[in-house]
Amino acid sequence: MGAVLILAFESSCDETSAAVVRDGAILSNVVSSQTALHAEYGGVVPELAAREHLLNLIPVVRKSVADAGTSADRIDAVAATRGPGLPSALMVGLKAGQALAFFLRRPFIGIHHHEAHLYSPWIGPSAGKKAASDSRATDDPRGSLRTTSPTFSEFEPNVSLIVSGGHTMLVHVESVLRHRVLGSTLDDAAGECFDKAGKLLGLPYPAGPIIDAMAQSGNPKAYDFPRPMMNDAGDDFSFSGLKTSVRYFLRDHPELAEDEWKVRDLCASVQSAIVDVLVTKTVRAAKRLRVNWVTASGGVTCNRELRERLAGACAQNRLKLRLAEKSLCTDNAGMIGILAEKKLSLGCEPTGLDEDIEPGWELG
Ligand code: KG4
Ligand code: ZN
């Protein structure tokens, strides 16, 4: 299969996104976030998320096609997230993608959301920017457009940390599309722990980025929170005990949540506990499996301390590190399109137009 232009949809949680990709490069990647809407409820409300996707999808798709300098009739294949995620939210993107593929008579491919995160660190930062400007310069996205495509071209076997609001897992990636889950969280995800600890501290949803910012001026050693399962032999995680310990600590010291500087220390201390676990377990798995590379992706990978500490620990252990670009850490259709293109180019079968969503899809 030669170079194809792919239109991708992502609607598994609270971001409505559409992207156009070609030749391993993201030509456009439009994300409409519903964060403000759900903040009022302290978390994502599935029914509201689905309704917002319905409202936002067409404008988002229009913009992504326009930003890529192309038109819908030039699309060669359509992709959408099929799972895992919120059922009603997934349905919007998947069914819209399948309907468009049916109408355009193009192949459709359903993508595993975590698998797309898994390969997102290999999407080169220069690819999207160069391609986007190139695509505006030419009016022929199928013919004359030539872009550099670092995506996958620098791929190396690795141990990958996928860490977000809904999932925390370590995966051994032996080659492109050949991977094995080493471990995942037994209860809360790391992002959920950030968000729930933040809620206890009176911070708005999602608290992860706010804790990140407040921790900058806090003392990470001020309070000693547990590092659950950090020294266990296995690769699984557990964060609910850490959240509970923050709850009990604040129950016994309610005055701390009233003092902004103490809150900063609490943010730094909680963040440090989460990051310690993530970094220790990732590096240990990489060394045990004798890979040279570590990668990380998912919303929590935006966290400054996690990025810095992973870089430090990898350097100390002579491991190379590839972090997903920040704009590709949180949910976006660009990563869905890139994986769809790779799958089609490797001969994976398109997904039937009558295939359903897979809300609980495990990463194989
Ligand atoms: O990947 P994502 O956008 O959505 C899911 O699939 O869950 O991740 C969202 C999660 C939220 O829990 C949010 O608090 C967390 O990522 N997050 C962060 C940061 N930015 C986003 N957590 C810590 N530090 C950040 N800078
Ligand atoms: Zn995600």
Short mmCIF file of C-alpha atoms and ligand atoms in Angstrom, two decimals:
data_model
loop_
_atom_site.label_atom_id
_atom_site.label_comp_id
_atom_site.label_asym_id
_atom_site.label_seq_id
_atom_site.Cartn_x
_atom_site.Cartn_y
_atom_site.Cartn_z
CA MET A 1 0.00 0.00 0.00
CA GLY A 2 1.50 3.38 -1.04
CA ALA A 3 1.16 6.67 0.84
CA VAL A 4 -2.41 7.16 1.99
CA LEU A 5 -4.24 10.08 3.52
CA ILE A 6 -6.03 9.01 6.70
CA LEU A 7 -8.71 10.84 8.65
CA ALA A 8 -8.80 9.72 12.29
CA PHE A 9 -11.30 10.24 15.12
CA GLU A 10 -10.78 10.03 18.89
CA SER A 11 -13.66 10.29 21.40
CA SER A 12 -12.91 7.73 24.12
CA CYS A 13 -13.21 10.13 27.07
CA ASP A 14 -13.56 13.92 27.23
CA GLU A 15 -11.54 15.12 24.22
CA THR A 16 -13.19 15.32 20.81
CA SER A 17 -10.42 15.05 18.26
CA ALA A 18 -9.89 14.60 14.52
CA ALA A 19 -6.60 14.41 12.64
CA VAL A 20 -5.27 13.93 9.14
CA VAL A 21 -2.07 11.92 8.74
CA ARG A 22 0.05 10.87 5.80
CA ASP A 23 3.45 9.24 5.38
CA GLY A 24 4.05 8.97 9.13
CA ALA A 25 3.40 12.67 9.64
CA ILE A 26 0.51 14.41 11.36
CA LEU A 27 -0.83 17.05 8.95
CA SER A 28 -3.46 18.34 11.38
CA ASN A 29 -4.54 17.37 14.87
CA VAL A 30 -7.55 19.27 16.26
CA VAL A 31 -8.55 18.64 19.88
CA SER A 32 -11.62 20.11 21.55
CA SER A 33 -11.37 19.56 25.28
CA GLN A 34 -14.41 19.29 27.57
CA THR A 35 -12.37 19.76 30.75
CA ALA A 36 -14.18 22.95 31.82
CA LEU A 37 -17.59 21.29 31.44
CA HIS A 38 -16.70 18.31 33.65
CA ALA A 39 -14.75 20.38 36.23
CA GLU A 40 -18.07 21.40 37.75
CA TYR A 41 -18.79 17.73 38.59
CA GLY A 42 -15.29 16.85 39.78
CA GLY A 43 -14.83 14.20 37.06
CA VAL A 44 -15.99 13.12 33.61
CA VAL A 45 -19.77 12.55 33.35
CA PRO A 46 -20.16 9.95 30.55
CA GLU A 47 -23.57 11.11 29.26
CA LEU A 48 -22.44 14.74 29.09
CA ALA A 49 -19.22 13.70 27.36
CA ALA A 50 -21.16 11.84 24.66
CA ARG A 51 -23.48 14.80 24.04
CA GLU A 52 -20.52 17.16 23.78
CA HIS A 53 -18.84 14.83 21.28
CA LEU A 54 -22.01 14.96 19.18
CA LEU A 55 -21.95 18.76 19.23
CA ASN A 56 -18.22 19.12 18.59
CA LEU A 57 -17.41 16.36 16.16
CA ILE A 58 -18.43 17.97 12.86
CA PRO A 59 -16.69 21.35 13.53
CA VAL A 60 -13.57 19.50 14.72
CA VAL A 61 -13.50 17.28 11.60
CA ARG A 62 -14.09 20.28 9.33
CA LYS A 63 -11.18 22.14 10.93
CA SER A 64 -8.82 19.19 10.79
CA VAL A 65 -9.52 18.61 7.09
CA ALA A 66 -9.08 22.35 6.37
CA ASP A 67 -5.90 22.59 8.49
CA ALA A 68 -4.40 19.72 6.51
CA GLY A 69 -5.12 21.62 3.29
CA THR A 70 -7.18 18.79 1.89
CA SER A 71 -10.82 17.80 1.39
CA ALA A 72 -12.92 14.84 2.53
CA ASP A 73 -13.06 13.26 -0.95
CA ARG A 74 -9.27 12.93 -0.95
CA ILE A 75 -9.26 10.77 2.17
CA ASP A 76 -8.05 7.21 1.44
CA ALA A 77 -9.01 5.56 4.74
CA VAL A 78 -10.82 6.39 7.97
CA ALA A 79 -9.77 5.38 11.51
CA ALA A 80 -11.36 5.77 14.93
CA THR A 81 -10.75 4.70 18.50
CA ARG A 82 -12.74 1.54 19.16
CA GLY A 83 -11.82 1.12 22.83
CA PRO A 84 -11.16 1.08 25.70
CA GLY A 85 -13.11 4.07 27.01
CA LEU A 86 -16.53 5.35 28.03
CA PRO A 87 -19.12 3.40 25.97
CA SER A 88 -21.37 6.31 25.02
CA ALA A 89 -18.38 8.53 24.20
CA LEU A 90 -16.64 5.87 22.09
CA MET A 91 -19.83 5.29 20.11
CA VAL A 92 -19.86 8.83 18.73
CA GLY A 93 -16.40 8.73 17.12
CA LEU A 94 -16.56 5.11 16.02
CA LYS A 95 -19.97 5.33 14.37
CA ALA A 96 -19.15 8.68 12.73
CA GLY A 97 -15.94 7.17 11.32
CA GLN A 98 -17.72 4.08 10.04
CA ALA A 99 -20.51 6.17 8.46
CA LEU A 100 -17.96 8.37 6.68
CA ALA A 101 -16.02 5.32 5.44
CA PHE A 102 -19.29 3.82 4.15
CA PHE A 103 -20.23 7.04 2.39
CA LEU A 104 -16.76 7.57 0.85
CA ARG A 105 -16.39 3.81 0.11
CA ARG A 106 -13.05 3.74 1.87
CA PRO A 107 -11.54 1.19 4.27
CA PHE A 108 -12.13 1.75 7.98
CA ILE A 109 -9.87 0.67 10.83
CA GLY A 110 -10.77 0.61 14.55
CA ILE A 111 -7.82 1.42 16.82
CA HIS A 112 -6.94 0.42 20.40
CA HIS A 113 -6.51 3.64 22.39
CA HIS A 114 -3.62 2.37 24.57
CA GLU A 115 -1.83 0.91 21.58
CA ALA A 116 -1.91 4.37 20.00
CA HIS A 117 -0.43 5.91 23.20
CA LEU A 118 2.21 3.16 23.16
CA TYR A 119 3.67 4.24 19.83
CA SER A 120 3.13 8.01 20.28
CA PRO A 121 6.69 8.64 21.60
CA TRP A 122 7.99 7.68 18.14
CA ILE A 123 6.05 10.45 16.42
CA GLY A 124 8.78 12.95 15.64
CA PRO A 125 8.11 16.56 16.70
CA SER A 126 9.34 17.95 13.41
CA ALA A 127 7.07 15.73 11.33
CA GLY A 128 3.78 17.40 12.17
CA LYS A 129 5.10 20.94 11.90
CA LYS A 130 6.88 20.43 8.62
CA ALA A 131 4.03 18.48 7.11
CA ALA A 132 1.44 21.04 8.13
CA SER A 133 3.28 23.88 6.44
CA ASP A 134 4.11 21.75 3.40
CA SER A 135 0.50 20.73 3.02
CA ARG A 136 -0.60 24.33 2.93
CA ALA A 137 2.07 25.09 0.34
CA THR A 138 0.82 22.48 -2.07
CA ASP A 139 -2.70 21.78 -3.23
CA ASP A 140 -2.03 18.16 -3.98
CA PRO A 141 -1.88 16.11 -0.80
CA ARG A 142 -1.90 12.81 -2.68
CA GLY A 143 0.67 13.63 -5.34
CA SER A 144 3.36 16.21 -4.88
CA LEU A 145 3.39 16.46 -1.09
CA ARG A 146 6.59 14.96 0.28
CA THR A 147 7.28 15.06 3.97
CA THR A 148 10.00 13.72 6.18
CA SER A 149 8.52 10.97 8.30
CA PRO A 150 10.52 10.21 11.42
CA THR A 151 7.60 8.30 12.93
CA PHE A 152 8.69 4.69 13.50
CA SER A 153 11.86 5.19 11.45
CA GLU A 154 13.88 5.55 14.65
CA PHE A 155 11.96 2.83 16.48
CA GLU A 156 13.92 0.63 18.92
CA PRO A 157 12.70 -2.15 21.22
CA ASN A 158 11.74 -0.59 24.54
CA VAL A 159 9.94 -0.71 27.84
CA SER A 160 7.06 1.73 27.74
CA LEU A 161 5.16 3.45 30.54
CA ILE A 162 1.59 4.43 29.64
CA VAL A 163 0.29 6.66 32.36
CA SER A 164 -2.93 8.67 32.32
CA GLY A 165 -6.21 9.27 34.12
CA GLY A 166 -7.65 5.90 33.18
CA HIS A 167 -4.62 3.63 32.97
CA THR A 168 -1.12 2.98 34.25
CA MET A 169 0.82 0.15 32.65
CA LEU A 170 4.25 -1.08 31.68
CA VAL A 171 4.62 -2.71 28.28
CA HIS A 172 7.54 -4.51 26.63
CA VAL A 173 7.60 -3.47 22.97
CA GLU A 174 9.76 -5.94 21.05
CA SER A 175 9.09 -4.56 17.58
CA VAL A 176 6.45 -2.40 15.92
CA LEU A 177 3.05 -4.00 16.69
CA ARG A 178 4.68 -6.74 18.82
CA HIS A 179 4.22 -5.92 22.48
CA ARG A 180 3.39 -7.57 25.79
CA VAL A 181 1.84 -5.96 28.86
CA LEU A 182 4.17 -6.48 31.84
CA GLY A 183 1.93 -5.02 34.50
CA SER A 184 -0.83 -2.52 35.12
CA THR A 185 -2.58 -0.87 38.01
CA LEU A 186 -4.58 -3.11 40.32
CA ASP A 187 -6.84 -0.21 41.31
CA ASP A 188 -6.51 3.55 40.61
CA ALA A 189 -4.44 4.93 37.74
CA ALA A 190 -1.64 7.41 38.56
CA GLY A 191 -3.58 10.30 36.97
CA GLU A 192 -6.63 9.36 39.05
CA CYS A 193 -4.43 9.50 42.16
CA PHE A 194 -3.25 13.01 41.17
CA ASP A 195 -6.86 14.09 40.57
CA LYS A 196 -8.31 12.54 43.75
CA ALA A 197 -5.49 13.78 46.00
CA GLY A 198 -6.00 17.24 44.46
CA LYS A 199 -9.73 17.08 45.18
CA LEU A 200 -8.95 16.35 48.85
CA LEU A 201 -6.71 19.43 48.80
CA GLY A 202 -9.57 21.51 47.41
CA LEU A 203 -8.11 21.78 43.89
CA PRO A 204 -10.36 21.73 40.80
CA TYR A 205 -10.58 18.81 38.36
CA PRO A 206 -8.32 17.73 36.74
CA ALA A 207 -5.86 18.42 39.53
CA GLY A 208 -2.81 16.76 37.90
CA PRO A 209 -1.54 19.87 36.06
CA ILE A 210 -2.27 22.09 39.10
CA ILE A 211 -0.37 19.79 41.46
CA ASP A 212 2.48 19.85 38.93
CA ALA A 213 2.52 23.68 38.99
CA MET A 214 2.12 24.05 42.78
CA ALA A 215 4.76 21.40 43.49
CA GLN A 216 7.32 23.62 41.77
CA SER A 217 7.47 25.78 44.88
CA GLY A 218 6.81 23.04 47.45
CA ASN A 219 9.08 20.76 49.46
CA PRO A 220 8.79 17.13 48.28
CA LYS A 221 10.26 15.88 51.57
CA ALA A 222 7.81 17.79 53.80
CA TYR A 223 5.44 14.81 54.19
CA ASP A 224 6.24 11.14 53.81
CA PHE A 225 3.52 9.38 51.83
CA PRO A 226 3.70 5.65 50.96
CA ARG A 227 5.16 4.39 47.67
CA PRO A 228 2.78 1.41 47.09
CA MET A 229 4.30 -1.70 45.49
CA MET A 230 7.46 0.21 44.56
CA ASN A 231 9.75 -2.56 45.75
CA ASP A 232 7.56 -5.51 44.73
CA ALA A 233 9.18 -7.93 42.30
CA GLY A 234 6.28 -7.62 39.80
CA ASP A 235 5.44 -4.85 37.35
CA ASP A 236 1.93 -4.06 38.65
CA PHE A 237 1.00 -0.77 40.29
CA SER A 238 -1.45 0.30 43.00
CA PHE A 239 -2.28 3.90 43.85
CA SER A 240 -5.47 3.70 45.90
CA GLY A 241 -3.51 3.25 49.18
CA LEU A 242 -1.59 6.46 48.53
CA LYS A 243 -4.83 8.34 47.91
CA THR A 244 -6.32 6.89 51.13
CA SER A 245 -3.25 7.88 53.11
CA VAL A 246 -3.63 11.50 51.86
CA ARG A 247 -7.30 11.37 52.94
CA TYR A 248 -6.49 10.17 56.48
CA PHE A 249 -3.60 12.60 56.80
CA LEU A 250 -5.86 15.55 55.90
CA ARG A 251 -8.61 14.25 58.20
CA ASP A 252 -6.12 14.40 61.08
CA HIS A 253 -4.57 17.74 59.94
CA PRO A 254 -7.42 19.70 58.29
CA GLU A 255 -5.69 23.02 58.98
CA LEU A 256 -2.97 22.17 56.40
CA ALA A 257 -5.42 22.42 53.48
CA GLU A 258 -6.14 26.04 54.52
CA ASP A 259 -2.52 27.18 54.21
CA GLU A 260 -1.38 27.72 50.61
CA TRP A 261 2.29 27.04 51.38
CA LYS A 262 1.44 23.81 53.18
CA VAL A 263 -0.71 22.82 50.19
CA ARG A 264 2.31 23.41 47.96
CA ASP A 265 4.38 21.10 50.20
CA LEU A 266 1.59 18.51 50.13
CA CYS A 267 1.42 18.71 46.32
CA ALA A 268 5.18 18.25 46.04
CA SER A 269 5.14 15.33 48.52
CA VAL A 270 2.26 13.48 46.82
CA GLN A 271 3.77 14.06 43.38
CA SER A 272 7.14 12.83 44.56
CA ALA A 273 5.57 9.59 45.89
CA ILE A 274 3.75 8.92 42.58
CA VAL A 275 6.80 9.75 40.46
CA ASP A 276 9.13 7.63 42.64
CA VAL A 277 6.96 4.57 41.98
CA LEU A 278 6.62 5.21 38.25
CA VAL A 279 10.33 5.88 37.66
CA THR A 280 11.64 3.06 39.88
CA LYS A 281 9.41 0.40 38.33
CA THR A 282 9.95 1.54 34.73
CA VAL A 283 13.73 1.61 34.96
CA ARG A 284 13.85 -1.70 36.82
CA ALA A 285 11.73 -3.42 34.11
CA ALA A 286 13.93 -1.96 31.34
CA LYS A 287 17.10 -3.25 33.00
CA ARG A 288 15.62 -6.67 33.68
CA LEU A 289 14.52 -7.04 30.06
CA ARG A 290 17.86 -5.67 28.80
CA VAL A 291 16.32 -3.15 26.43
CA ASN A 292 18.24 0.03 25.60
CA TRP A 293 15.21 2.29 25.38
CA VAL A 294 12.50 3.55 27.70
CA THR A 295 9.45 5.46 26.44
CA ALA A 296 6.53 7.17 28.18
CA SER A 297 3.17 8.51 27.05
CA GLY A 298 -0.31 9.45 28.33
CA GLY A 299 -1.54 12.58 30.12
CA VAL A 300 0.61 12.21 33.26
CA THR A 301 3.71 12.22 31.02
CA CYS A 302 3.13 16.00 30.79
CA ASN A 303 4.28 16.14 34.44
CA ARG A 304 7.55 18.04 34.76
CA GLU A 305 8.94 16.02 37.65
CA LEU A 306 8.15 12.73 35.89
CA ARG A 307 9.88 13.90 32.69
CA GLU A 308 12.95 15.16 34.58
CA ARG A 309 13.25 12.19 36.91
CA LEU A 310 12.83 9.66 34.09
CA ALA A 311 15.55 11.49 32.17
CA GLY A 312 17.87 11.43 35.18
CA ALA A 313 17.24 7.77 36.05
CA CYS A 314 17.65 6.67 32.43
CA ALA A 315 20.93 8.58 32.07
CA GLN A 316 22.20 7.03 35.31
CA ASN A 317 21.35 3.54 34.04
CA ARG A 318 22.61 4.11 30.48
CA LEU A 319 19.13 3.85 29.04
CA LYS A 320 17.91 6.03 26.20
CA LEU A 321 14.61 7.81 26.73
CA ARG A 322 11.90 8.91 24.36
CA LEU A 323 8.98 10.86 25.86
CA ALA A 324 5.87 11.60 23.82
CA GLU A 325 5.71 15.26 22.84
CA LYS A 326 3.49 17.06 25.40
CA SER A 327 0.74 17.84 22.88
CA LEU A 328 0.60 14.13 22.03
CA CYS A 329 0.56 12.91 25.66
CA THR A 330 -3.07 13.80 26.25
CA ASP A 331 -5.78 12.19 24.12
CA ASN A 332 -5.63 13.15 20.44
CA ALA A 333 -6.58 11.69 17.06
CA GLY A 334 -3.09 12.22 15.59
CA MET A 335 -1.75 9.18 17.44
CA ILE A 336 -4.81 7.17 16.30
CA GLY A 337 -4.18 8.08 12.66
CA ILE A 338 -0.45 7.31 12.84
CA LEU A 339 -1.09 3.82 14.23
CA ALA A 340 -3.89 3.22 11.69
CA GLU A 341 -1.54 4.11 8.85
CA LYS A 342 1.14 1.77 10.21
CA LYS A 343 -1.35 -1.08 10.60
CA LEU A 344 -2.72 -0.71 7.09
CA SER A 345 0.81 -0.49 5.64
CA LEU A 346 1.74 -3.73 7.43
CA GLY A 347 -1.28 -5.49 5.92
CA CYS A 348 -3.64 -5.48 8.91
CA GLU A 349 -7.20 -6.10 7.80
CA PRO A 350 -9.63 -3.14 7.87
CA THR A 351 -12.35 -3.37 10.53
CA GLY A 352 -15.91 -4.18 9.39
CA LEU A 353 -18.35 -1.28 9.29
CA ASP A 354 -20.71 -3.20 11.56
CA GLU A 355 -18.08 -3.84 14.26
CA ASP A 356 -19.01 -2.42 17.64
CA ILE A 357 -17.13 -0.42 20.28
CA GLU A 358 -14.88 -2.33 22.74
CA PRO A 359 -15.16 -0.36 26.04
CA GLY A 360 -13.13 -2.91 28.05
CA TRP A 361 -10.62 -3.87 25.34
CA GLU A 362 -7.40 -5.22 26.90
CA LEU A 363 -4.07 -4.38 25.27
CA GLY A 364 -2.98 -7.69 23.71
O1 KG4 B 1 -4.26 10.75 28.67
P1 KG4 B 1 -5.27 11.69 29.30
O2 KG4 B 1 -5.51 13.00 28.62
O3 KG4 B 1 -6.68 11.03 29.42
C1 KG4 B 1 -6.90 9.72 29.81
O4 KG4 B 1 -6.88 8.83 28.92
O5 KG4 B 1 -7.05 9.53 31.04
O6 KG4 B 1 -4.80 11.92 30.82
C2 KG4 B 1 -5.48 12.76 31.71
C3 KG4 B 1 -4.81 12.63 33.08
C4 KG4 B 1 -5.56 13.36 34.19
O7 KG4 B 1 -5.65 12.51 35.31
C5 KG4 B 1 -4.67 14.57 34.48
O8 KG4 B 1 -4.75 15.03 35.81
C6 KG4 B 1 -3.30 14.00 34.18
O9 KG4 B 1 -3.49 13.20 33.03
N1 KG4 B 1 -2.32 15.07 33.90
C7 KG4 B 1 -1.28 15.33 34.71
C8 KG4 B 1 -0.59 16.43 34.12
N2 KG4 B 1 -1.24 16.77 32.96
C9 KG4 B 1 -2.29 15.91 32.84
N3 KG4 B 1 -0.89 14.77 35.86
C10 KG4 B 1 0.21 15.29 36.45
N4 KG4 B 1 0.90 16.34 35.95
C11 KG4 B 1 0.54 16.93 34.80
N5 KG4 B 1 1.24 17.96 34.31
ZN ZN B 2 -5.56 8.22 26.84
#
